[in-house]
């Protein structure tokens, strides 16, 4: 993938997550997008980090003790973790929803 496509797709994904989770206005979650790093800070001090890793051309996510590396799949238009076959938006929805104790849909 070329750099422009990576930047366009990764930026769109991070902005989408930032917008939807930021709109939750949940007291237990603070959402901060700074450049290509999205930090989800929870009450109690836990943080989930989602970032665009340009050298690897992947979106990386760390949540608790688990990490994912998502690759852009043009045919599906989605970011997919090759090792687990999980999709970025579904994964973020699942782990954030579990942490907050509510249904989250991205």
Coordinates of N, CA, C and O in Angstrom, one line a residue:
X1 N 0.9 -1.2 0.0 CA 0.0 0.0 0.0 C 0.9 1.2 0.0 O 2.0 1.2 0.6
X2 N 0.5 2.3 -0.7 CA 1.3 3.5 -0.7 C 1.0 4.3 0.6 O 0.0 4.1 1.2
X3 N 1.9 5.2 0.9 CA 1.8 6.0 2.1 C 0.5 6.8 2.2 O -0.1 7.0 3.2
X4 N 0.1 7.4 1.0 CA -1.1 8.2 1.0 C -2.3 7.4 1.4 O -3.2 7.8 2.2
X5 N -2.5 6.2 0.8 CA -3.6 5.3 1.2 C -3.6 5.0 2.6 O -4.6 5.0 3.3
X6 N -2.4 4.6 3.1 CA -2.3 4.2 4.5 C -2.7 5.4 5.4 O -3.5 5.2 6.3
X7 N -2.2 6.6 5.1 CA -2.5 7.7 5.9 C -4.0 8.1 5.9 O -4.7 8.3 6.9
X8 N -4.6 8.0 4.7 CA -6.0 8.3 4.5 C -6.9 7.3 5.3 O -7.8 7.7 6.1
X9 N -6.6 6.0 5.2 CA -7.4 5.0 5.8 C -7.2 4.9 7.3 O -8.1 4.8 8.1
X10 N -6.0 5.1 7.8 CA -5.7 5.0 9.2 C -6.2 6.3 9.9 O -6.9 6.2 11.0
X11 N -6.1 7.4 9.3 CA -6.6 8.6 9.9 C -8.1 8.6 10.0 O -8.7 9.0 11.0
X12 N -8.8 8.1 8.9 CA -10.2 8.0 8.9 C -10.7 7.0 10.1 O -11.7 7.3 10.7
X13 N -10.0 5.9 10.2 CA -10.4 5.0 11.3 C -10.2 5.6 12.7 O -11.1 5.5 13.5
X14 N -9.1 6.3 12.9 CA -8.9 6.9 14.2 C -9.9 8.0 14.5 O -10.4 8.1 15.6
X15 N -10.2 8.8 13.5 CA -11.1 9.9 13.7 C -12.5 9.3 13.9 O -13.3 9.9 14.8
X16 N -12.9 8.3 13.3 CA -14.2 7.6 13.5 C -14.3 7.1 14.9 O -15.3 7.4 15.6
X17 N -13.3 6.4 15.4 CA -13.3 5.9 16.8 C -13.4 7.1 17.7 O -14.2 7.1 18.7
X18 N -12.6 8.1 17.5 CA -12.6 9.3 18.4 C -14.0 9.9 18.4 O -14.5 10.3 19.5
X19 N -14.6 10.1 17.3 CA -15.9 10.8 17.2 C -16.9 10.0 18.0 O -17.7 10.5 18.8
X20 N -17.0 8.7 17.7 CA -18.1 7.9 18.3 C -17.9 7.7 19.8 O -18.8 7.9 20.6
X21 N -16.7 7.4 20.2 CA -16.5 7.2 21.6 C -16.5 8.5 22.4 O -17.0 8.6 23.5
X22 N -16.0 9.6 21.7 CA -16.1 10.9 22.3 C -17.6 11.4 22.5 O -17.9 12.0 23.5
X23 N -18.4 11.0 21.6 CA -19.9 11.3 21.7 C -20.6 10.6 22.8 O -21.7 11.0 23.2
X24 N -20.0 9.5 23.3 CA -20.6 8.8 24.4 C -20.7 9.6 25.7 O -21.7 9.5 26.5
X25 N -19.8 10.6 25.8 CA -19.8 11.5 27.0 C -20.0 10.6 28.3 O -20.8 11.0 29.1
X26 N -19.2 9.6 28.4 CA -19.3 8.7 29.6 C -18.3 9.1 30.6 O -17.2 9.4 30.3
X27 N -18.8 9.2 31.9 CA -17.9 9.7 33.0 C -16.7 8.9 33.2 O -15.7 9.3 33.7
X28 N -16.7 7.6 32.8 CA -15.6 6.7 33.0 C -14.6 6.6 31.9 O -13.6 5.9 31.9
X29 N -14.8 7.4 30.8 CA -13.9 7.4 29.6 C -13.6 8.8 29.1 O -14.4 9.6 28.9
X30 N -12.3 8.9 28.9 CA -11.7 10.2 28.3 C -11.1 9.8 27.0 O -10.2 8.9 27.0
X31 N -11.4 10.4 25.9 CA -10.9 10.0 24.6 C -10.1 11.2 24.1 O -10.5 12.4 24.1
X32 N -8.8 10.9 23.6 CA -7.9 11.9 23.2 C -7.2 11.5 21.9 O -6.4 10.5 22.0
X33 N -7.4 12.2 20.8 CA -6.7 11.9 19.6 C -5.7 13.0 19.4 O -6.0 14.2 19.3
X34 N -4.4 12.6 19.4 CA -3.3 13.5 19.2 C -2.5 13.0 18.0 O -1.7 12.0 18.2
X35 N -2.6 13.6 16.8 CA -1.9 13.1 15.7 C -2.4 11.7 15.3 O -3.5 11.5 15.0
X36 N -1.5 10.7 15.3 CA -1.9 9.4 14.9 C -2.0 8.5 16.1 O -1.9 7.2 16.0
X37 N -2.2 9.0 17.3 CA -2.3 8.2 18.5 C -3.6 8.6 19.2 O -3.9 9.7 19.5
X38 N -4.5 7.6 19.4 CA -5.7 7.7 20.1 C -5.6 7.0 21.5 O -5.3 5.8 21.5
X39 N -5.8 7.8 22.5 CA -5.7 7.3 23.9 C -7.1 7.3 24.5 O -7.8 8.3 24.5
X40 N -7.5 6.1 25.0 CA -8.7 5.9 25.7 C -8.4 5.7 27.2 O -7.8 4.7 27.5
X41 N -8.6 6.7 28.0 CA -8.3 6.7 29.4 C -9.5 6.4 30.2 O -10.5 7.1 30.1
X42 N -9.5 5.4 31.1 CA -10.6 5.0 31.9 C -10.4 5.5 33.3 O -9.3 5.6 33.8
X43 N -11.5 5.7 34.0 CA -11.4 6.0 35.5 C -10.7 4.8 36.1 O -10.9 3.7 35.8
X44 N -9.8 5.1 37.0 CA -9.0 4.1 37.7 C -7.6 4.0 37.1 O -6.8 3.3 37.6
X45 N -7.4 4.7 36.0 CA -6.1 4.7 35.4 C -5.7 3.9 34.2 O -4.7 4.0 33.6
X46 N -6.6 2.9 33.9 CA -6.3 2.1 32.7 C -6.4 2.9 31.4 O -7.2 3.8 31.3
X47 N -5.6 2.5 30.5 CA -5.5 3.1 29.2 C -5.5 2.1 28.1 O -4.8 1.1 28.2
X48 N -6.2 2.4 27.0 CA -6.1 1.6 25.8 C -5.5 2.6 24.7 O -6.0 3.7 24.7
X49 N -4.6 2.1 23.9 CA -3.9 2.9 23.0 C -4.2 2.3 21.6 O -3.9 1.1 21.4
X50 N -4.6 3.2 20.6 CA -4.7 2.8 19.2 C -3.9 3.8 18.4 O -4.1 5.0 18.6
X51 N -3.0 3.3 17.6 CA -2.2 4.2 16.8 C -1.9 3.7 15.4 O -1.9 2.5 15.2
X52 N -1.7 4.7 14.5 CA -1.3 4.3 13.2 C 0.2 4.2 13.2 O 1.0 5.1 13.5
X53 N 0.7 3.0 12.8 CA 2.1 2.7 12.8 C 2.6 2.7 11.3 O 2.5 1.7 10.6
X54 N 3.1 3.9 10.9 CA 3.3 4.0 9.5 C 4.5 3.1 8.9 O 4.4 2.7 7.8
X55 N 5.5 2.9 9.8 CA 6.6 2.0 9.3 C 6.1 0.6 8.9 O 6.5 0.0 8.0
X56 N 5.1 0.1 9.7 CA 4.6 -1.2 9.5 C 3.3 -1.2 8.6 O 2.8 -2.2 8.2
X57 N 2.8 0.0 8.4 CA 1.5 0.2 7.6 C 0.4 -0.6 8.3 O -0.4 -1.2 7.6
X58 N 0.3 -0.4 9.6 CA -0.7 -1.1 10.4 C -1.3 -0.1 11.4 O -0.7 0.9 11.8
X59 N -2.5 -0.5 11.9 CA -3.0 0.2 13.0 C -2.8 -0.8 14.2 O -3.2 -1.9 14.1
X60 N -2.1 -0.3 15.2 CA -1.8 -1.1 16.4 C -2.8 -0.7 17.5 O -3.1 0.5 17.7
X61 N -3.2 -1.7 18.3 CA -4.0 -1.4 19.5 C -3.5 -2.2 20.7 O -3.2 -3.4 20.5
X62 N -3.4 -1.6 21.8 CA -3.1 -2.3 23.1 C -4.2 -2.0 24.1 O -4.6 -0.8 24.3
X63 N -4.7 -3.0 24.6 CA -5.8 -2.9 25.6 C -5.6 -3.9 26.7 O -5.7 -5.1 26.5
X64 N -5.2 -3.4 27.9 CA -4.8 -4.3 29.0 C -3.6 -5.1 28.6 O -2.6 -4.5 28.2
X65 N -3.6 -6.4 28.7 CA -2.5 -7.2 28.4 C -2.5 -7.8 26.9 O -1.7 -8.6 26.6
X66 N -3.4 -7.3 26.1 CA -3.6 -7.8 24.8 C -3.3 -6.7 23.7 O -3.6 -5.6 24.0
X67 N -2.6 -7.1 22.7 CA -2.3 -6.2 21.6 C -2.7 -6.8 20.2 O -2.7 -8.0 20.1
X68 N -3.0 -5.9 19.3 CA -3.4 -6.3 18.0 C -2.7 -5.5 17.0 O -2.4 -4.3 17.2
X69 N -2.4 -6.1 15.8 CA -1.8 -5.3 14.7 C -2.8 -5.6 13.5 O -2.9 -6.7 13.0
X70 N -3.4 -4.5 13.1 CA -4.5 -4.6 12.0 C -3.9 -4.1 10.7 O -3.2 -3.1 10.6
X71 N -4.1 -4.9 9.7 CA -3.7 -4.5 8.3 C -4.9 -4.1 7.5 O -6.0 -4.6 7.7
X72 N -4.7 -3.1 6.6 CA -5.8 -2.6 5.8 C -6.1 -3.7 4.7 O -5.1 -4.1 4.0
X73 N -7.3 -4.1 4.5 CA -7.7 -5.1 3.5 C -8.6 -4.3 2.5 O -9.8 -4.1 2.8
X74 N -8.1 -3.9 1.4 CA -8.9 -3.1 0.4 C -10.1 -3.8 0.0 O -11.2 -3.1 -0.2
X75 N -10.1 -5.1 -0.2 CA -11.3 -5.8 -0.8 C -12.5 -5.7 0.2 O -13.6 -5.6 -0.3
X76 N -12.2 -5.6 1.5 CA -13.3 -5.5 2.4 C -13.5 -4.1 2.9 O -14.5 -3.8 3.5
X77 N -12.5 -3.3 2.7 CA -12.5 -1.9 3.3 C -12.4 -1.9 4.8 O -13.0 -1.0 5.4
X78 N -11.7 -2.8 5.4 CA -11.6 -2.9 6.8 C -10.2 -3.2 7.2 O -9.4 -3.7 6.5
X79 N -9.9 -2.9 8.5 CA -8.7 -3.2 9.2 C -8.8 -4.5 9.9 O -9.7 -4.6 10.8
X80 N -8.0 -5.5 9.5 CA -8.1 -6.9 10.0 C -6.8 -7.3 10.7 O -5.7 -7.1 10.1
X81 N -6.9 -7.9 11.9 CA -5.8 -8.5 12.5 C -5.6 -9.9 11.9 O -6.4 -10.7 12.1
X82 N -4.5 -10.0 11.2 CA -4.2 -11.3 10.5 C -4.1 -12.5 11.4 O -4.6 -13.6 11.1
X83 N -3.5 -12.3 12.6 CA -3.3 -13.5 13.5 C -4.7 -14.0 14.1 O -4.8 -15.2 14.3
X84 N -5.6 -13.1 14.3 CA -6.9 -13.5 14.9 C -8.1 -13.3 14.0 O -9.2 -13.8 14.4
X85 N -7.9 -12.7 12.9 CA -9.0 -12.4 12.0 C -10.0 -11.4 12.5 O -11.2 -11.4 12.1
X86 N -9.7 -10.7 13.6 CA -10.6 -9.7 14.2 C -10.5 -8.4 13.4 O -9.5 -8.0 12.9
X87 N -11.7 -7.7 13.4 CA -11.8 -6.5 12.7 C -11.6 -5.3 13.7 O -12.1 -5.4 14.8
X88 N -11.0 -4.2 13.3 CA -10.7 -3.1 14.2 C -11.9 -2.6 14.9 O -11.9 -2.5 16.2
X89 N -12.9 -2.2 14.2 CA -14.1 -1.5 14.8 C -14.8 -2.5 15.7 O -15.2 -2.1 16.8
X90 N -15.0 -3.7 15.3 CA -15.6 -4.7 16.2 C -14.8 -5.0 17.4 O -15.4 -5.1 18.5
X91 N -13.5 -5.0 17.3 CA -12.6 -5.2 18.5 C -12.7 -4.1 19.4 O -12.8 -4.3 20.7
X92 N -12.6 -2.9 18.9 CA -12.7 -1.7 19.8 C -14.0 -1.7 20.5 O -14.1 -1.5 21.7
X93 N -15.1 -1.9 19.8 CA -16.4 -1.9 20.4 C -16.5 -3.0 21.5 O -17.0 -2.7 22.6
X94 N -16.0 -4.1 21.2 CA -16.0 -5.2 22.2 C -15.3 -4.9 23.5 O -15.8 -5.0 24.6
X95 N -14.0 -4.5 23.3 CA -13.2 -4.3 24.5 C -13.6 -3.0 25.3 O -13.5 -3.0 26.5
X96 N -13.9 -2.0 24.6 CA -14.4 -0.8 25.3 C -15.7 -1.0 26.0 O -16.0 -0.6 27.1
X97 N -16.6 -1.7 25.3 CA -17.9 -2.0 25.8 C -17.8 -2.9 27.1 O -18.5 -2.7 28.1
X98 N -16.9 -3.9 27.0 CA -16.7 -4.7 28.2 C -16.1 -3.9 29.4 O -16.5 -4.1 30.5
X99 N -15.2 -3.0 29.1 CA -14.6 -2.2 30.1 C -15.6 -1.2 30.8 O -15.6 -1.0 32.0
X100 N -16.5 -0.7 30.0 CA -17.5 0.3 30.5 C -18.8 -0.4 31.0 O -19.7 0.2 31.6
X101 N -19.0 -1.7 30.6 CA -20.2 -2.4 31.0 C -21.4 -2.0 30.2 O -22.5 -2.0 30.7
X102 N -21.2 -1.6 28.9 CA -22.3 -1.2 28.0 C -22.1 -1.6 26.6 O -20.9 -1.9 26.2
X103 N -23.1 -1.6 25.8 CA -22.9 -2.0 24.4 C -22.4 -0.7 23.6 O -22.9 0.4 23.8
X104 N -21.3 -1.0 22.9 CA -20.7 0.1 22.1 C -20.7 -0.4 20.7 O -20.3 -1.5 20.4
X105 N -21.1 0.5 19.7 CA -21.1 0.1 18.3 C -20.4 1.2 17.5 O -20.8 2.4 17.6
X106 N -19.4 0.8 16.8 CA -18.6 1.7 16.0 C -19.0 1.5 14.5 O -19.2 0.5 14.1

